[in-house]
Short mmCIF file of C-alpha atoms in Angstrom, two decimals:
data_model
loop_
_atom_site.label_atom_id
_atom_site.label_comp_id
_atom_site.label_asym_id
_atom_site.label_seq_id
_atom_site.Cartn_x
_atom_site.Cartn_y
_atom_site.Cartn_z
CA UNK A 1289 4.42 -19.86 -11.48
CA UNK A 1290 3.60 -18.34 -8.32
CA UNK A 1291 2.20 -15.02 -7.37
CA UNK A 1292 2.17 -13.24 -4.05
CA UNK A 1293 0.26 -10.06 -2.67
CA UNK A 1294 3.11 -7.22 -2.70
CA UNK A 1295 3.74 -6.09 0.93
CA UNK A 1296 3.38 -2.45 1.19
CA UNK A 1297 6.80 -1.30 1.17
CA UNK A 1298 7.09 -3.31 -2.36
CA UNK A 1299 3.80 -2.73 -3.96
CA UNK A 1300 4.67 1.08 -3.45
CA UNK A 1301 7.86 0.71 -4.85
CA UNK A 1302 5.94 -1.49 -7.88
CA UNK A 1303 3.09 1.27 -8.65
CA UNK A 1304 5.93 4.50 -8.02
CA UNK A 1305 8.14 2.96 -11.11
CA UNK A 1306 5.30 1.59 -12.84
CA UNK A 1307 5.75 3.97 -15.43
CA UNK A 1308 8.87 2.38 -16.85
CA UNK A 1309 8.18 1.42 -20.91
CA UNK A 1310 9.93 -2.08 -20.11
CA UNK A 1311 6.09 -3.54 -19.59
CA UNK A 1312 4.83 -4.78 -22.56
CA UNK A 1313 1.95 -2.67 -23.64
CA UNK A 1314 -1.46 -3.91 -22.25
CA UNK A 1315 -0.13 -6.86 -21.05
CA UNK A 1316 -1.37 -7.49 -17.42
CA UNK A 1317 1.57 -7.42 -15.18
CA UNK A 1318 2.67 -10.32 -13.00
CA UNK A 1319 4.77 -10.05 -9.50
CA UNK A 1320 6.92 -13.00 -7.93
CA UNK A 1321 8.41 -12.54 -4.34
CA UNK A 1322 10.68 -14.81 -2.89
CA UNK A 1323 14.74 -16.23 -2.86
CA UNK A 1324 16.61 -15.93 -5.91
CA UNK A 1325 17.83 -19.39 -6.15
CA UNK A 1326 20.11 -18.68 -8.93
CA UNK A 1327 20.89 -16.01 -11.67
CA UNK A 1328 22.92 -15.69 -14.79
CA UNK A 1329 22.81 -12.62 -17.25
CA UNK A 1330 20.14 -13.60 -19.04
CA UNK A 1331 17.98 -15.81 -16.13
CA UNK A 1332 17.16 -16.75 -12.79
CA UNK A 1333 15.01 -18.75 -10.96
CA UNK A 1334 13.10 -17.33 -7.85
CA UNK A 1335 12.03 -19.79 -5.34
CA UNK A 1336 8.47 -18.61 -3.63
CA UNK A 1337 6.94 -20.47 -0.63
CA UNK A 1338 4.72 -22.60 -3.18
CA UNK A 1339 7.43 -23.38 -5.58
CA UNK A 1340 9.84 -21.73 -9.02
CA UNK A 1341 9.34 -19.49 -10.87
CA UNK A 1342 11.96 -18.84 -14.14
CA UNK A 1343 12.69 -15.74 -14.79
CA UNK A 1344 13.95 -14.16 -18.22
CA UNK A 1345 16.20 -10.73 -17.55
CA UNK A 1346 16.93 -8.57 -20.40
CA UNK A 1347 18.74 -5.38 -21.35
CA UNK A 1348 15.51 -3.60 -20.66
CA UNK A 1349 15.26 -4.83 -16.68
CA UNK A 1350 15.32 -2.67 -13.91
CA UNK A 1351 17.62 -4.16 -11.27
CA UNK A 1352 16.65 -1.92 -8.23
CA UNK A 1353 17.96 -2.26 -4.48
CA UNK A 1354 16.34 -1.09 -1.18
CA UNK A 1355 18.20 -0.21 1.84
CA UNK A 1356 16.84 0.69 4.94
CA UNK A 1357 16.60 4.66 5.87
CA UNK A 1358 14.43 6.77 8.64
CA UNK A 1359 12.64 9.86 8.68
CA UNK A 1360 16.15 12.16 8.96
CA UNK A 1361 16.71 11.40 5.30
CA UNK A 1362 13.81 12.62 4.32
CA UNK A 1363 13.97 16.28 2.88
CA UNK A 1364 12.42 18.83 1.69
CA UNK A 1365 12.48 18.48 -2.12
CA UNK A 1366 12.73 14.75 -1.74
CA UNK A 1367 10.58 12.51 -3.89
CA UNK A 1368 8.45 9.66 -2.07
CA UNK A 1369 6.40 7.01 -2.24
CA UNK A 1370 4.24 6.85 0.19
CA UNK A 1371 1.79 3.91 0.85
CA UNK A 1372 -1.01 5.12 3.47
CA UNK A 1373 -4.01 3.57 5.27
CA UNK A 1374 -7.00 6.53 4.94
CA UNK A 1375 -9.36 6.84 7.80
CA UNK A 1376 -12.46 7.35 8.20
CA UNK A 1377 -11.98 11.06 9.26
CA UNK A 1378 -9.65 11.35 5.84
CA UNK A 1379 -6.44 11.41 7.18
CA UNK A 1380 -3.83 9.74 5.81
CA UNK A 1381 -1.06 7.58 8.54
CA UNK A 1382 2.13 5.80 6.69
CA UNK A 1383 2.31 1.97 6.39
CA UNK A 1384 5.65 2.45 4.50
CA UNK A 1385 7.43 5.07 2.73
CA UNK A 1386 10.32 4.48 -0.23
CA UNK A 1387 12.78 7.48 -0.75
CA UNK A 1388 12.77 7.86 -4.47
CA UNK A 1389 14.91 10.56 -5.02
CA UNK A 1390 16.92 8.68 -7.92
CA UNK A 1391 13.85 7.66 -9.96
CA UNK A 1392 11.97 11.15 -9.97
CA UNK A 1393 12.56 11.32 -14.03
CA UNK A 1394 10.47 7.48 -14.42
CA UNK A 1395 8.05 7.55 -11.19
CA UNK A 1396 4.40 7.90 -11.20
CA UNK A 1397 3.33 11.36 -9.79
CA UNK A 1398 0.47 11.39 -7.75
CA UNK A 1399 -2.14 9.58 -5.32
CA UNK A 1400 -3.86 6.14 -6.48
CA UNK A 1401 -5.81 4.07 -4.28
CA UNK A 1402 -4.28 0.31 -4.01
CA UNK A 1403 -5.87 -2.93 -4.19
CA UNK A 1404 -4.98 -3.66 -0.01
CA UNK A 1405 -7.03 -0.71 0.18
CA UNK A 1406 -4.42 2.10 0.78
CA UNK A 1407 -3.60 5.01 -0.82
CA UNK A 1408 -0.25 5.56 -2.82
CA UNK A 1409 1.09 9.10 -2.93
CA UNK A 1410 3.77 9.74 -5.03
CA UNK A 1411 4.94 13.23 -4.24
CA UNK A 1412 7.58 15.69 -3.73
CA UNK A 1413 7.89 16.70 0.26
CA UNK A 1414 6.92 20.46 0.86
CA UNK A 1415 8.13 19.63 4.76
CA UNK A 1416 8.69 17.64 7.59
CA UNK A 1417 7.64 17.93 10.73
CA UNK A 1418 8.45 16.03 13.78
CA UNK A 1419 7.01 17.63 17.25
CA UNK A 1420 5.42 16.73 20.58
CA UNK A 1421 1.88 15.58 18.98
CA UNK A 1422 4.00 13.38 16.07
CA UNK A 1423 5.63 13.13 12.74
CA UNK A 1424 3.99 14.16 9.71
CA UNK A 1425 5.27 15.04 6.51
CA UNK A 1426 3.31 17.37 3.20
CA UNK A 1427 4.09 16.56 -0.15
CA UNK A 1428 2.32 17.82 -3.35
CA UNK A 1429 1.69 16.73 -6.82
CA UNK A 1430 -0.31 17.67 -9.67
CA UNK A 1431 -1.25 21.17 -7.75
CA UNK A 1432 -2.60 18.96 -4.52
CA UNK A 1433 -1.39 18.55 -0.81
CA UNK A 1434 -1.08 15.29 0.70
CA UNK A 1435 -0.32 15.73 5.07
CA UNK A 1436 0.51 12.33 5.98
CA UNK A 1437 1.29 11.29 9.19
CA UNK A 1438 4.07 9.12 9.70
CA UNK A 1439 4.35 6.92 12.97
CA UNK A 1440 7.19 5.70 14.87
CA UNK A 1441 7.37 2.05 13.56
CA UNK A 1442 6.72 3.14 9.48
CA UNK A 1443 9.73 0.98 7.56
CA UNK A 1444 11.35 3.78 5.33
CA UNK A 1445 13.58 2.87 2.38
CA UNK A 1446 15.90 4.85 0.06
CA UNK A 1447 15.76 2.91 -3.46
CA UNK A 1448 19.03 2.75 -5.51
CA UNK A 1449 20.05 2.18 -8.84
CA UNK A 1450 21.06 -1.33 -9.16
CA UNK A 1451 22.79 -4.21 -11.62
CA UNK A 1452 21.84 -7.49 -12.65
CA UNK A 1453 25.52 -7.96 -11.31
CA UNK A 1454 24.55 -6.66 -7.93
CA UNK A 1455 22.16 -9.59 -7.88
CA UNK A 1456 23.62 -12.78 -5.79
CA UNK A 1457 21.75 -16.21 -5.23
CA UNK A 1458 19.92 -15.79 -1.90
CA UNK A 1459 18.68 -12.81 -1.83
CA UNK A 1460 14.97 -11.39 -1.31
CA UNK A 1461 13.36 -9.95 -4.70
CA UNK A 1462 10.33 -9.20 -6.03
CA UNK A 1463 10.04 -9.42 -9.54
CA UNK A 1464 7.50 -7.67 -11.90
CA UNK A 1465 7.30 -8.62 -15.70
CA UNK A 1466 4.59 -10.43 -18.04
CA UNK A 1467 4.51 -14.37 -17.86
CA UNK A 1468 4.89 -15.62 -20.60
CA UNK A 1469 2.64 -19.03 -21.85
CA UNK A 1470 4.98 -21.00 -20.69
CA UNK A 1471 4.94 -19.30 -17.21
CA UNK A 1472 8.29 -17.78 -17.50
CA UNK A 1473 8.44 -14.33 -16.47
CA UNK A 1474 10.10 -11.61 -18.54
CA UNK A 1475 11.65 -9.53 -16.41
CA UNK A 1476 10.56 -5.58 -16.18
CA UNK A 1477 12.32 -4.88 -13.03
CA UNK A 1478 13.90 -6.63 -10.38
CA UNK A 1479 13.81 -5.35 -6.73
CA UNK A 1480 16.51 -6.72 -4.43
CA UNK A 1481 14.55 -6.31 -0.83
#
C-alpha cells in the first residue's frame, strides 16, 4: 500500500467532507493518490508512483469529481473550502480553494490548522472583492470572519456529485478509506481529480 501527502487542493477537499459517517469510527484514515488502473463495482486498483494499491468500493463510497472553476463562480452565499498559508502578520493568502456548494449539508464548518502547516477554512462567503490592490474574499462560520486573500494563480475547483460509474481506468483519484490488514483499502470516498 502506498500513501502520499494530499496536495492542497485535495487535502482541503479530504478535511471539508471529512465529516461523512462512511469512516469507520476511530479508525485512522488512510489516503492513496494516483491512476486508477482499473475499476469494477465493487473494486479497483490505483497505481501510485511506488506501486498498487486495491481498493474495496461499497454502497457507502463517495465518488466525488473536481472540475476546474475561477474566482467569477464564487458567490456570495457560496460554501468553500479554503486551504490558506497564515503569515506572520496573520493574514491569511489562498493556496487553493474548492467550491462546495453541493456538499454544504456533510462538510466540516470552520477553520482547522493542517498538517503542511496551513489553515483550512470551511465557510460560507459574506463577499468578494476583486479591486486595484487584489482579490480577497470574507467568509464566516461558527460566528467568526475569515478575509482571505486570494491571488492570481490560486487553482479553484467546483466539486460535484459523482458515480462509481463516472469512474473510468486512467483517471487521477485520491482515495480516502481505512486499510484494511491486508492493505486493501475500503473505500470512504473517491475523488476523481
Amino acid at each position: 500500500m502506498t500513501l502520499h501527502r494530499l496536495g492542497p487542493s485535495a487535502a482541503v477537499l479530504a478535511v471539508a467532507l471529512a465529516a461523512g459517517a462512511a469512516l469507520a469510527a476511530g479508525a485512522p484514515t488512510t489516503t492513496v493518490q494516483g491512476t486508477l488502473a482499473s475499476i469494477t463495482a465493487t473494486a479497483a486498483d490505483v497505481t501510485t508512483t511506488t506501486g498498487t494499491t486495491a481498493v474495496a468500493i461499497t454502497d457507502e463510497t463517495r465518488v466525488t469529481r473536481r472540475v476546474p472553476a475561477t474566482l467569477a463562480d464564487v458567490k456570495t452565499g457560496s460554501f468553500l473550502g479554503v486551504a490558506a498559508n497564515r503569515t506572520a502578520d496573520g493574514r491569511l493568502t489562498a493556496v487553493s480553494i474548492n467550491i462546495l456548494d453541493a456538499f454544504r449539508a456533510v462538510a466540516r464548518s470552520g477553520q482547522f490548522p493542517m498538517a503542511s502547516g496551513d489553515v483550512m477554512t470551511n465557510a460560507d462567503v459574506t463577499s468578494v472583492v476583486t479591486s486595484a490592490s487584489g482579490r480577497t474574499i470574507t467568509m464566516t462560520y461558527q460566528g467568526k470572519t475569515a478575509r482571505i486573500i486570494v491571488p492570481p494563480n490560486t487553482p479553484i475547483h467546483r466539486v460535484e456529485p459523482a458515480t462509481i460509474a463516472d469512474l473510468k481506468a486512467g483517471q487521477q483519484v485520491t482515495v480516502r478509506g481505512t486499510a484494511g490488514p491486508d492493505g486493501r483499502v475500503a473505500a470512504s470516498s473517491i475523488s476523481i481529480e
